[in-house]
PDB file of C-alpha atoms and ligand atoms in Angstrom:
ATOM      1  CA  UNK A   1       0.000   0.000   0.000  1.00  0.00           C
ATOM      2  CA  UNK A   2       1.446   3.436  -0.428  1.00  0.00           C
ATOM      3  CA  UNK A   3       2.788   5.082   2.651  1.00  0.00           C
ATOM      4  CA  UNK A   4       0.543   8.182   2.478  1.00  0.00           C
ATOM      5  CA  UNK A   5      -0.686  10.217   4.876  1.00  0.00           C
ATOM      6  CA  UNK A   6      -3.767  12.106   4.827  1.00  0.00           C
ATOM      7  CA  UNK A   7      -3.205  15.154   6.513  1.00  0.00           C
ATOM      8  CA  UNK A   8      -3.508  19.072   5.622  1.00  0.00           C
ATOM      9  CA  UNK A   9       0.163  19.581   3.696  1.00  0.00           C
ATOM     10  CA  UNK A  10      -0.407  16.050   1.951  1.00  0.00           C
ATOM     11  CA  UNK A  11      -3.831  16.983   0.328  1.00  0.00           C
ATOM     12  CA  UNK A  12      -3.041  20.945  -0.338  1.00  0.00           C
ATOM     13  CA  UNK A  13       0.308  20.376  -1.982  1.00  0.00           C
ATOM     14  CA  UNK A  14      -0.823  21.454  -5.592  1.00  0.00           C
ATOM     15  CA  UNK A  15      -4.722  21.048  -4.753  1.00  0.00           C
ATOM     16  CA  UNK A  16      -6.435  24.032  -6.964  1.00  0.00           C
ATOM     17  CA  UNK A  17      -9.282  24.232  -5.143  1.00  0.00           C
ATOM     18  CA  UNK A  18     -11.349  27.582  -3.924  1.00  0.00           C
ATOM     19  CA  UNK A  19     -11.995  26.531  -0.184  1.00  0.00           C
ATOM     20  CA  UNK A  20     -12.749  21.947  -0.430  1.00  0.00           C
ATOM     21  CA  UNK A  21     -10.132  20.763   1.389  1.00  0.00           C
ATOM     22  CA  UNK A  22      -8.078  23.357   1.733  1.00  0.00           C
ATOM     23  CA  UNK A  23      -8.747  23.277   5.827  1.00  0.00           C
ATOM     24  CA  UNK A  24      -8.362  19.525   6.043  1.00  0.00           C
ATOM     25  CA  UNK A  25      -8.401  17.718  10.162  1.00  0.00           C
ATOM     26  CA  UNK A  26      -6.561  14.487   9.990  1.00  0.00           C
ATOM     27  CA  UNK A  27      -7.339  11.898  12.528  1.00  0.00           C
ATOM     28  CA  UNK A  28      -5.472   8.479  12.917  1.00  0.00           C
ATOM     29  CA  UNK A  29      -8.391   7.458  14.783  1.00  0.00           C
ATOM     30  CA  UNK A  30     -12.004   8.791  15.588  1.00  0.00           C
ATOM     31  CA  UNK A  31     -15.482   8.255  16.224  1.00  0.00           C
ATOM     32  CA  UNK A  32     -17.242   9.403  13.288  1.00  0.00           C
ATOM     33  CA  UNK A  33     -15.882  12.032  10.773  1.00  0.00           C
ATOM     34  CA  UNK A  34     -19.062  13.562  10.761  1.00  0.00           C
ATOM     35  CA  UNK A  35     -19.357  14.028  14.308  1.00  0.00           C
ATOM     36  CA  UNK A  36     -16.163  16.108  14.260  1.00  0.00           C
ATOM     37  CA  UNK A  37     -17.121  18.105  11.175  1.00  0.00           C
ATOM     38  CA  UNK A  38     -20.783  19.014  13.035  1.00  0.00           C
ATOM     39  CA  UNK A  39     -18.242  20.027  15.609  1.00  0.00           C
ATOM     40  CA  UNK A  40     -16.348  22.480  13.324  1.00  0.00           C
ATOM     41  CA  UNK A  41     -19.669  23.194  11.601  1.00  0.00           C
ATOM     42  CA  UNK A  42     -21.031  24.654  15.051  1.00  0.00           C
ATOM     43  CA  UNK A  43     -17.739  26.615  16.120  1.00  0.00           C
ATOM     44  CA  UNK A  44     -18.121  28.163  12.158  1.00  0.00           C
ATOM     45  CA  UNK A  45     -15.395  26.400  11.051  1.00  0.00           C
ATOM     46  CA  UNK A  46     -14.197  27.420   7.086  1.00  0.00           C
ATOM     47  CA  UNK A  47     -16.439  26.262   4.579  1.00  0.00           C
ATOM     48  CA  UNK A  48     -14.808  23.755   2.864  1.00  0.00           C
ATOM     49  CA  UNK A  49     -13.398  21.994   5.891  1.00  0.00           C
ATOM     50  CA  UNK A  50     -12.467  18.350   5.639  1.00  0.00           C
ATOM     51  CA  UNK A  51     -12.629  15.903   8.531  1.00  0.00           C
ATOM     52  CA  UNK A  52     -10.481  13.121   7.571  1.00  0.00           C
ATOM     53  CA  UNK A  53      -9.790   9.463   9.449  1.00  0.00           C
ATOM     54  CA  UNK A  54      -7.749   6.955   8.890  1.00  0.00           C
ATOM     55  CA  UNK A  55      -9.928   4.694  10.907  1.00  0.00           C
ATOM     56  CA  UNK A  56     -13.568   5.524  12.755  1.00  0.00           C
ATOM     57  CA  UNK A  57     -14.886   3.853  15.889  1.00  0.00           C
ATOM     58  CA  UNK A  58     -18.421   4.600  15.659  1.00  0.00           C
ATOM     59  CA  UNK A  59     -18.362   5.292  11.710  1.00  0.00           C
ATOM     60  CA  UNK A  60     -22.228   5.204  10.888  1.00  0.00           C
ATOM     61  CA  UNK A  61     -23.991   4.944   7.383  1.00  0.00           C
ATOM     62  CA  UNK A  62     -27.917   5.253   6.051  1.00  0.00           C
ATOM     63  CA  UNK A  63     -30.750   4.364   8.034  1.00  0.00           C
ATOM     64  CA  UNK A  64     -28.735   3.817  11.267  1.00  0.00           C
ATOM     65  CA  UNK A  65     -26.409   1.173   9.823  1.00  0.00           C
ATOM     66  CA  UNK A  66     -22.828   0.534  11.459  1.00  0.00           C
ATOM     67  CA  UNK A  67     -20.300   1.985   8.828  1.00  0.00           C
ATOM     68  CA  UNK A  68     -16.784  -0.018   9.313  1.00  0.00           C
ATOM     69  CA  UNK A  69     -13.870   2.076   8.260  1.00  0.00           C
ATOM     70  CA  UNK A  70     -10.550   0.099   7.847  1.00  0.00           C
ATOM     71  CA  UNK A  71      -6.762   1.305   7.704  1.00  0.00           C
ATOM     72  CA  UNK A  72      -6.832   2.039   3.487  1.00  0.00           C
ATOM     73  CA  UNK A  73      -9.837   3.383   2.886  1.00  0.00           C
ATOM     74  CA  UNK A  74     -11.285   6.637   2.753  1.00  0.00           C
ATOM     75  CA  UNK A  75     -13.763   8.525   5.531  1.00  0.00           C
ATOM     76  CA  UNK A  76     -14.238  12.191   4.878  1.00  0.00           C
ATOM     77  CA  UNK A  77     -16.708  14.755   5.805  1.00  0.00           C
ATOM     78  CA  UNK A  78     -16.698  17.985   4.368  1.00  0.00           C
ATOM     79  CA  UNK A  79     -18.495  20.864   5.792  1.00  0.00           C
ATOM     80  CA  UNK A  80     -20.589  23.213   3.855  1.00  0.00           C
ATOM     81  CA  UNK A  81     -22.700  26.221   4.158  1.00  0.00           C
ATOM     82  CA  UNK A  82     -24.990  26.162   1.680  1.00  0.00           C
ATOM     83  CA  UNK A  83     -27.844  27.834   0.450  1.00  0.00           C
ATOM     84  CA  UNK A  84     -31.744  26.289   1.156  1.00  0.00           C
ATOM     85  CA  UNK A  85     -32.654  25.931  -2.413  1.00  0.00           C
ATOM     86  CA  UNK A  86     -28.960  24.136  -2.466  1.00  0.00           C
ATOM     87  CA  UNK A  87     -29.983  21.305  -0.381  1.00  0.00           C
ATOM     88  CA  UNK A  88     -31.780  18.292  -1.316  1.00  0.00           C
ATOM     89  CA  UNK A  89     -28.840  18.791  -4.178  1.00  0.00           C
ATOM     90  CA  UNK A  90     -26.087  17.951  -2.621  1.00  0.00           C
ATOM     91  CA  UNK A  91     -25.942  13.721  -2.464  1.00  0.00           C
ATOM     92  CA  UNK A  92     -26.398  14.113  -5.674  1.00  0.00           C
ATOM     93  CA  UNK A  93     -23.616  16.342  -5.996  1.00  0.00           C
ATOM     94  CA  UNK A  94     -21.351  14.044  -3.779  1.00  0.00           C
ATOM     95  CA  UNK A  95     -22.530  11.027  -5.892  1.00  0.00           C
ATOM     96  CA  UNK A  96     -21.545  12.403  -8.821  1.00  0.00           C
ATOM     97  CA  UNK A  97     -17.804  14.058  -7.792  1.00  0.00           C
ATOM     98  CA  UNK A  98     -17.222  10.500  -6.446  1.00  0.00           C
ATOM     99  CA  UNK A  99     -18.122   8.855  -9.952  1.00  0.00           C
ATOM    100  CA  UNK A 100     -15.600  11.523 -11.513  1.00  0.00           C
ATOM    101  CA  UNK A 101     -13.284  11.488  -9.181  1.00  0.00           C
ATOM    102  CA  UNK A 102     -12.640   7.552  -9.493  1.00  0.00           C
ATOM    103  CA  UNK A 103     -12.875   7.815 -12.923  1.00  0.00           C
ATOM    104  CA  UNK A 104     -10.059  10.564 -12.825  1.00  0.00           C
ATOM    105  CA  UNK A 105      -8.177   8.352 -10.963  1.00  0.00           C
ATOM    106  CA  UNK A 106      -8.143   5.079 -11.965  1.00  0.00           C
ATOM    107  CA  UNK A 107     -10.294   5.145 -15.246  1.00  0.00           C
ATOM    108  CA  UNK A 108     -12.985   3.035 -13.436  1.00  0.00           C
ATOM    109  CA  UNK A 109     -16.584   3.672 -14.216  1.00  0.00           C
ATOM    110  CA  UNK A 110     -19.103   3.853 -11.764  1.00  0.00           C
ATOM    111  CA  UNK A 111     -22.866   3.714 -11.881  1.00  0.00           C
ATOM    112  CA  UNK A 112     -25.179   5.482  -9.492  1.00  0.00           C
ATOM    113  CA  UNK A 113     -27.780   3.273  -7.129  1.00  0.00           C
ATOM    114  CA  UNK A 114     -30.803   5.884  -6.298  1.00  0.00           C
ATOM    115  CA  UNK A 115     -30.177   7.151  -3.087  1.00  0.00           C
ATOM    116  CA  UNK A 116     -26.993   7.839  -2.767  1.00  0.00           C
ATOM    117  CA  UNK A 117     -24.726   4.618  -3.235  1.00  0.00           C
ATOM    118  CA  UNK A 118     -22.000   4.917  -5.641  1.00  0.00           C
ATOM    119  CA  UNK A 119     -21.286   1.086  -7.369  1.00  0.00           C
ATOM    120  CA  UNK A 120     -18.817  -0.483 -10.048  1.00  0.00           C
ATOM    121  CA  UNK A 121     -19.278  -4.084 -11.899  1.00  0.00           C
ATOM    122  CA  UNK A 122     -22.554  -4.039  -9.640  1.00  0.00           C
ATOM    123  CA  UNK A 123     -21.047  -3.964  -5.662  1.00  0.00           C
ATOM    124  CA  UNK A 124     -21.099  -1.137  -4.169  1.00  0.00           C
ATOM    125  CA  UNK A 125     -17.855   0.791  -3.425  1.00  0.00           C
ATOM    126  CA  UNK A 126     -18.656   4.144  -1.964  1.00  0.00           C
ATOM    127  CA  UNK A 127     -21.672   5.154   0.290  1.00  0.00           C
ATOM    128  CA  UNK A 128     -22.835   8.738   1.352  1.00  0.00           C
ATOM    129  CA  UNK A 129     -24.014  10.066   4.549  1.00  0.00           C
ATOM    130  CA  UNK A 130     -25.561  13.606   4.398  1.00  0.00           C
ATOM    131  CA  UNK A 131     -26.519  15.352   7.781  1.00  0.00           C
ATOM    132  CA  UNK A 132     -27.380  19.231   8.238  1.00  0.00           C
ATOM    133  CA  UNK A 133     -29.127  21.484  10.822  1.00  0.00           C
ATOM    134  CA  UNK A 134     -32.025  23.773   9.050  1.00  0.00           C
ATOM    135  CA  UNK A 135     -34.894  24.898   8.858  1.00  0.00           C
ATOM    136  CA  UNK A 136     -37.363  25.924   6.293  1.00  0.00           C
ATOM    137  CA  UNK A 137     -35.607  28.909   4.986  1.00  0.00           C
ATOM    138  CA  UNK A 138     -32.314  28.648   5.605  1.00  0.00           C
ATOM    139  CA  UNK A 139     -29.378  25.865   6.251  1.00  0.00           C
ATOM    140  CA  UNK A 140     -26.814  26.195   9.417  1.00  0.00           C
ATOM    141  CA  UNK A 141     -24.553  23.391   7.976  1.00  0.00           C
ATOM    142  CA  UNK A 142     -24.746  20.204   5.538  1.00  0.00           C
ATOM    143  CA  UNK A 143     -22.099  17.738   6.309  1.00  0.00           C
ATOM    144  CA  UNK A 144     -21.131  15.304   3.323  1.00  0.00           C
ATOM    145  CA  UNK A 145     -19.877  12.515   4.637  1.00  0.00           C
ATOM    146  CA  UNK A 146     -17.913  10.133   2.137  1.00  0.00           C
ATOM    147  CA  UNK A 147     -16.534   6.691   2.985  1.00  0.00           C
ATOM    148  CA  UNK A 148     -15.282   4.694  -0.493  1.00  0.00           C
ATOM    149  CA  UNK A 149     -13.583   1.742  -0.526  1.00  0.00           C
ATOM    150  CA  UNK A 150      -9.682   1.996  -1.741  1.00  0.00           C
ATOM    151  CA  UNK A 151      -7.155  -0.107  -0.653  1.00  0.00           C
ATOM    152  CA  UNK A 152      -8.950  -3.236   1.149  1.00  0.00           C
ATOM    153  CA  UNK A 153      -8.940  -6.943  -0.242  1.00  0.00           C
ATOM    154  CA  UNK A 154     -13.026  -7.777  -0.203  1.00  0.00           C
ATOM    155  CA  UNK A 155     -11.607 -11.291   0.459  1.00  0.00           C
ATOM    156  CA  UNK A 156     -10.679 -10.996   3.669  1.00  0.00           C
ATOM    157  CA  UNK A 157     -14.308  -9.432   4.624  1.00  0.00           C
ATOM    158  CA  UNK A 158     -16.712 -12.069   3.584  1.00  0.00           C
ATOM    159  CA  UNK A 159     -19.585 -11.051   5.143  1.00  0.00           C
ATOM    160  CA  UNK A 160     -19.886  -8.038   2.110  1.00  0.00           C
ATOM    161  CA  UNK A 161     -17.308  -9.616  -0.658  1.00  0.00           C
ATOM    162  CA  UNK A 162     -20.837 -10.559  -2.670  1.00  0.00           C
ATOM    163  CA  UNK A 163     -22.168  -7.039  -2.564  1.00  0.00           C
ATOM    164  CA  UNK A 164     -18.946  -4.723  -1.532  1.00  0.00           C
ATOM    165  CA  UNK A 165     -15.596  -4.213  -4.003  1.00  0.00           C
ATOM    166  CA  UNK A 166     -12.697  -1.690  -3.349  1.00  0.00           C
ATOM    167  CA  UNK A 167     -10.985   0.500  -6.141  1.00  0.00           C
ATOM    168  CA  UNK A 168      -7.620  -2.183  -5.760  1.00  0.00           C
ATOM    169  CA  UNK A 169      -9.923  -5.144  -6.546  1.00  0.00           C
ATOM    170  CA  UNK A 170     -11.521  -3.336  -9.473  1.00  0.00           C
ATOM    171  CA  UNK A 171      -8.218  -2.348 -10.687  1.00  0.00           C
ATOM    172  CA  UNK A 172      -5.397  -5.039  -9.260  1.00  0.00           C
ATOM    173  CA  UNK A 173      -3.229  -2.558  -8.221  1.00  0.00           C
ATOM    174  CA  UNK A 174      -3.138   0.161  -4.464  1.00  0.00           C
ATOM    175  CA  UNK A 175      -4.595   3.304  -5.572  1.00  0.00           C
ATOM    176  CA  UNK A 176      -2.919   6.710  -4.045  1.00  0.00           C
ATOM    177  CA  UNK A 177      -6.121   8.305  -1.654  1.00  0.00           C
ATOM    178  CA  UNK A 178      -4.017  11.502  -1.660  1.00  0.00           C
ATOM    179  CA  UNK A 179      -4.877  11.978  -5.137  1.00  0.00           C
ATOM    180  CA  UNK A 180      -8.648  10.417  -5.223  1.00  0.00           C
ATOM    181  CA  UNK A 181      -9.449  12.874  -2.730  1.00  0.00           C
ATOM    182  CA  UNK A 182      -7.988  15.734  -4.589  1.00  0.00           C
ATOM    183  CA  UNK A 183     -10.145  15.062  -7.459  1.00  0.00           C
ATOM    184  CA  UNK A 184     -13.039  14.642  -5.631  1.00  0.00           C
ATOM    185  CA  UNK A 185     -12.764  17.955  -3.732  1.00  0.00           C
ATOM    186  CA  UNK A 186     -11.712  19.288  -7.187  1.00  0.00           C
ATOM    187  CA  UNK A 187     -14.918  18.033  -8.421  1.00  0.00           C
ATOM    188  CA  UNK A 188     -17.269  18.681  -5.905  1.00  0.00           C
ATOM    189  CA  UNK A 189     -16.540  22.234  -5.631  1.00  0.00           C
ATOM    190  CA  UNK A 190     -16.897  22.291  -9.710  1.00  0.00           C
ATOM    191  CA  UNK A 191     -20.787  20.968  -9.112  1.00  0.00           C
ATOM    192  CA  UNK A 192     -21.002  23.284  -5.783  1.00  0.00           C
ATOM    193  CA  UNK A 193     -19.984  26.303  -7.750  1.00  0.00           C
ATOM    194  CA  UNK A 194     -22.872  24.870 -10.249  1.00  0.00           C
ATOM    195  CA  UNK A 195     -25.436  24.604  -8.351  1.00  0.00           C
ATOM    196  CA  UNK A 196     -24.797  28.489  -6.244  1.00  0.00           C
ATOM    197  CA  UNK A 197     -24.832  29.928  -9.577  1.00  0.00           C
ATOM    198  CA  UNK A 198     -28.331  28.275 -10.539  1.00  0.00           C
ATOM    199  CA  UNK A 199     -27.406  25.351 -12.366  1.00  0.00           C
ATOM    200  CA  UNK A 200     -29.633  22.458 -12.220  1.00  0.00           C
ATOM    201  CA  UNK A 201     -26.937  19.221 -11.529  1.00  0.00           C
ATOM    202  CA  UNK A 202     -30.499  16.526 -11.262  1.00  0.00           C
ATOM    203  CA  UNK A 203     -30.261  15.221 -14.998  1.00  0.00           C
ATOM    204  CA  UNK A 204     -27.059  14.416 -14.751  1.00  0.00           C
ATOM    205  CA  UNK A 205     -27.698  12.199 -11.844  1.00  0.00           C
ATOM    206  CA  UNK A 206     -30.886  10.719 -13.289  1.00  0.00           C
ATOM    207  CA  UNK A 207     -29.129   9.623 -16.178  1.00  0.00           C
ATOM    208  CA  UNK A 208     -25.968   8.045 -14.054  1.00  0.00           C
ATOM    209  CA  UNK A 209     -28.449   6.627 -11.848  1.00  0.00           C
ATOM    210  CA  UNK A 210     -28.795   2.263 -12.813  1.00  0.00           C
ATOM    211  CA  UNK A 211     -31.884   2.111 -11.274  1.00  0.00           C
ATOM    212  CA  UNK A 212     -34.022   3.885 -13.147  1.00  0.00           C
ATOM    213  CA  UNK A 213     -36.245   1.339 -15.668  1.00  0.00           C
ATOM    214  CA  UNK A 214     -35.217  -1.732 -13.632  1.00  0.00           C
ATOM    215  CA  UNK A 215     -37.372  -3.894 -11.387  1.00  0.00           C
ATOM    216  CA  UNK A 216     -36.819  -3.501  -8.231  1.00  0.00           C
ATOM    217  CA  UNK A 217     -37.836  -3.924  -4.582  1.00  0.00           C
ATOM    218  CA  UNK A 218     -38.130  -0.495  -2.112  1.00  0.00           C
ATOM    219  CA  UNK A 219     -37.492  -1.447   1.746  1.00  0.00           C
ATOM    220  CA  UNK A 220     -39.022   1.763   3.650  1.00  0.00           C
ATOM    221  CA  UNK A 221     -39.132   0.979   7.180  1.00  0.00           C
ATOM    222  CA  UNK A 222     -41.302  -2.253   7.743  1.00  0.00           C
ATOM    223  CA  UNK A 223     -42.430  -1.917   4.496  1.00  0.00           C
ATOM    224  CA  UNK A 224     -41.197  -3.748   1.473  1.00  0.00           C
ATOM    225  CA  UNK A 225     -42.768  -2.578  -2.284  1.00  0.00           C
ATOM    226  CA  UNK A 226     -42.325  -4.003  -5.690  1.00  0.00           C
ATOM    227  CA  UNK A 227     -42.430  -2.126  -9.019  1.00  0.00           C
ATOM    228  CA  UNK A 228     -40.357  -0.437 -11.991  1.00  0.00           C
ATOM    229  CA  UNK A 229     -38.299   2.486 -10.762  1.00  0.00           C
ATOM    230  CA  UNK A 230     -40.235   4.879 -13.210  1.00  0.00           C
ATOM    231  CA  UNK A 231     -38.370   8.280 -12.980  1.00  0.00           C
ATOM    232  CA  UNK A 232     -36.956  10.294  -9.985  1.00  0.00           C
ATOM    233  CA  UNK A 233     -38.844  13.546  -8.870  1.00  0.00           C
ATOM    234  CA  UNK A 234     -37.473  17.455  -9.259  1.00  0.00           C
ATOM    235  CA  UNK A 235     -36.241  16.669  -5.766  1.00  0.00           C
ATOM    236  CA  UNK A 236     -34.417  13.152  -6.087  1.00  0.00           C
ATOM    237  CA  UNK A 237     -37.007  11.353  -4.896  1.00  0.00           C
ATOM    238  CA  UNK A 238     -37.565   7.986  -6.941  1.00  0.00           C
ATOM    239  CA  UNK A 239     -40.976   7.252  -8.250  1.00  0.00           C
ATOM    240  CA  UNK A 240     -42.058   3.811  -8.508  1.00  0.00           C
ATOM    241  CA  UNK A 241     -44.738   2.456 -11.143  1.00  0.00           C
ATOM    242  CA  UNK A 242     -46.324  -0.851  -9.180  1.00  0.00           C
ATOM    243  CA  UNK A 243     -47.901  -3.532 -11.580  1.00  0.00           C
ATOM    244  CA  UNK A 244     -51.382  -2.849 -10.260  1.00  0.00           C
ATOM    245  CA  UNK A 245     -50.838   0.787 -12.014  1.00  0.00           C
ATOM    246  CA  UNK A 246     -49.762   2.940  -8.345  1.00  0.00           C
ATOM    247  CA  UNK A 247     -47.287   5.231  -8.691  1.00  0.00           C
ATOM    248  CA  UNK A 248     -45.292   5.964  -5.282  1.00  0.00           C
ATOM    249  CA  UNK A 249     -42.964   8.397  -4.505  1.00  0.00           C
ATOM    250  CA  UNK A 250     -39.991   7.166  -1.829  1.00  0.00           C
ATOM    251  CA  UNK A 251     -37.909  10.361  -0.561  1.00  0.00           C
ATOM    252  CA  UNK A 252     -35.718   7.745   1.436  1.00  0.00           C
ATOM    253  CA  UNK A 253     -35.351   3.636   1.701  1.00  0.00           C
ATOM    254  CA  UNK A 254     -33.180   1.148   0.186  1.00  0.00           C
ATOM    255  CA  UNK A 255     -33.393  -0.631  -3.388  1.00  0.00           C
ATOM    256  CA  UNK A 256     -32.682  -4.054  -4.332  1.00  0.00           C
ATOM    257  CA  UNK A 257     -33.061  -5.104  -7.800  1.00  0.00           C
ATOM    258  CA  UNK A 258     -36.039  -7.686  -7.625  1.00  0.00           C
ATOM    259  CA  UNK A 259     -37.227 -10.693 -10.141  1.00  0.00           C
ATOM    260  CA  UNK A 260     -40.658 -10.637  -8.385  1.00  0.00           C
ATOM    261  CA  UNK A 261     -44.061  -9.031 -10.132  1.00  0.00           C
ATOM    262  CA  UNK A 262     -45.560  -5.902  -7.950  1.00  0.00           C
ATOM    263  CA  UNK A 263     -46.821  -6.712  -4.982  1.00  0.00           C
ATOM    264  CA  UNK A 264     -47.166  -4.742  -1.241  1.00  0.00           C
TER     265      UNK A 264
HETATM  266  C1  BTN B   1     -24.109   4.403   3.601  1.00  0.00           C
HETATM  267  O1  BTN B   1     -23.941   3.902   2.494  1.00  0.00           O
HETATM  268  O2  BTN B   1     -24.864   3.885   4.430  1.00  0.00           O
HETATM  269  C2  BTN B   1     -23.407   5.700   3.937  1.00  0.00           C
HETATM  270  C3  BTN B   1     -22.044   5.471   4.511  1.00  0.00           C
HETATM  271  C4  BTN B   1     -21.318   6.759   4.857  1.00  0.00           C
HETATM  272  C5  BTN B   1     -20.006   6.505   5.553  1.00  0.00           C
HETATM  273  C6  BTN B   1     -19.211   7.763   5.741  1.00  0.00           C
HETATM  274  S1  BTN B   1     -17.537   7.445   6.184  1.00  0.00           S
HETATM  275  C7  BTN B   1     -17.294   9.137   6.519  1.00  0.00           C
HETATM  276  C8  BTN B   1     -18.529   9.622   7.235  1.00  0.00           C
HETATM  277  N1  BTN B   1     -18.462   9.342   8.654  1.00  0.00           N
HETATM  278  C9  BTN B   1     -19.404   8.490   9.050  1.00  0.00           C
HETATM  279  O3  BTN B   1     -19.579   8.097  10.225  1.00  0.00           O
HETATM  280  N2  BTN B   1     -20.147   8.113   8.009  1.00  0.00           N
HETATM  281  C10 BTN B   1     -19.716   8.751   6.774  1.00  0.00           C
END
């Protein structure tokens, strides 16, 4: 594995960013990346700031899920300010400057999973975490929390190898996290600037999303439902045509692909 280390000169030597990661926190160790960057977030730390770890104790994903960070991958949370209009925008925005930014990297090609999950060859190898304080008009801070899979061998976790790859599996070779996470600050502030000057970044995410056209199964809460993911909404949320003709709308749960006709 390259010897890197994460920390502020590593990832601002030559980075051409505005303000994403140009404040970065390193930890060897802590709880949760995005506990520390609500921390900064509340004490009005630069936007921009990155909360990095090398390894999390209490990393946590969607939906209240354990999120297990070993020595090689990557956990970051970045701290933004953004605007309220800006908002249900930005997984979207960190889906899509995590597809690039791989693909910068390595050449690998991602596809989107509607939420947030970022897959290649099918397993997933990045997931998302966004948490922010705000209300109806306005937005305190959006944390983006980022944990992608680089440098671990699935085979020694088999408990995930069937749905879970890393970017050295996909590729056969370590990949260098210094420079993935330069070009995915590079390109998240690219879609940030984007989206404060007006720009609409949803199309481009609908049509990176897999999902969309396939059957599949929705799991919200206790609830499991079975349709064709039809189209997402102007917000992100997906839309799903049942066989018996309903059309739901899911702003949240989690997709399977699914053999099985429509059904509650
Ligand atoms: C998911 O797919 O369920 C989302 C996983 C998000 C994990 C990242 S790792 C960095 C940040 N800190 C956390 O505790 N979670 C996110």
């Amino acid at each position: 594995m390259p010897d890197e280390t994460l920390n502020q000169s590593a990832i601002t030597k030559g980075l051409t960013t505005r303000f994403i990661g140009q404040n970065v926190l390193y930890y060897p160790v802590t709880t949760s990346t995005n506990d520390i960057a609500r921390q900064q977030a509340l004490a009005k730390c630069p936007e921009g700031t990155a909360v990095i770890a090398e390894k999390q104790t209490s990393g946590r994903g969607r939906l209240k899920r354990e999120w297990v960070t070993p020595q090689g991958n990557i956990a970051v949370s970045v701290v933004l300010y953004p605007a309220r209009k800006d908002l249900p925008f930005l997984t979207m925005l960190a889906a899509l400057a995590v597809q690039c930014g791989i693909r910068k990297t390595t050449g690998l090609k991602c596809q989107l999973k509607w939420p947030n999950d970022v897959l290649i060859n099918g397993k997933k190898v990045c997931g998302i975490l966004l948490e922010s304080r705000a209300a109806v008009n306005s937005v305190d801070y959006a944390i983006i929390g980022i944990g992608i899979n680089v440098n671990i061998k699935l085979a020694d976790y088999q408990e995930i190898s069937a749905i879970a790859t890393s970017l050295a599996d996909e590729t056969g070779k370590e990949v260098s996290r210094v420079v993935l996470l330069q070009n995915l600050f590079l390109e998240m502030e690219k879609l940030y600037l984007r989206l404060r000057n007006g720009e609409s970044i949803l199309a481009e995410w609908r049509d990176n999303l897999v999902t969309i056209g396939k059957q599949i199964h929705v799991r919200a809460g206790d609830d499991v439902f079975e349709g064709i993911a039809e189209s997402v909404a102007d917000d992100g949320s997906l839309m799903l045509r049942c066989t018996d003709g309903r059309l739901m709308k899911f702003t949240a749960g989690d997709v399977t692909l699914s053999k099985n006709p429509c059904s509650k």
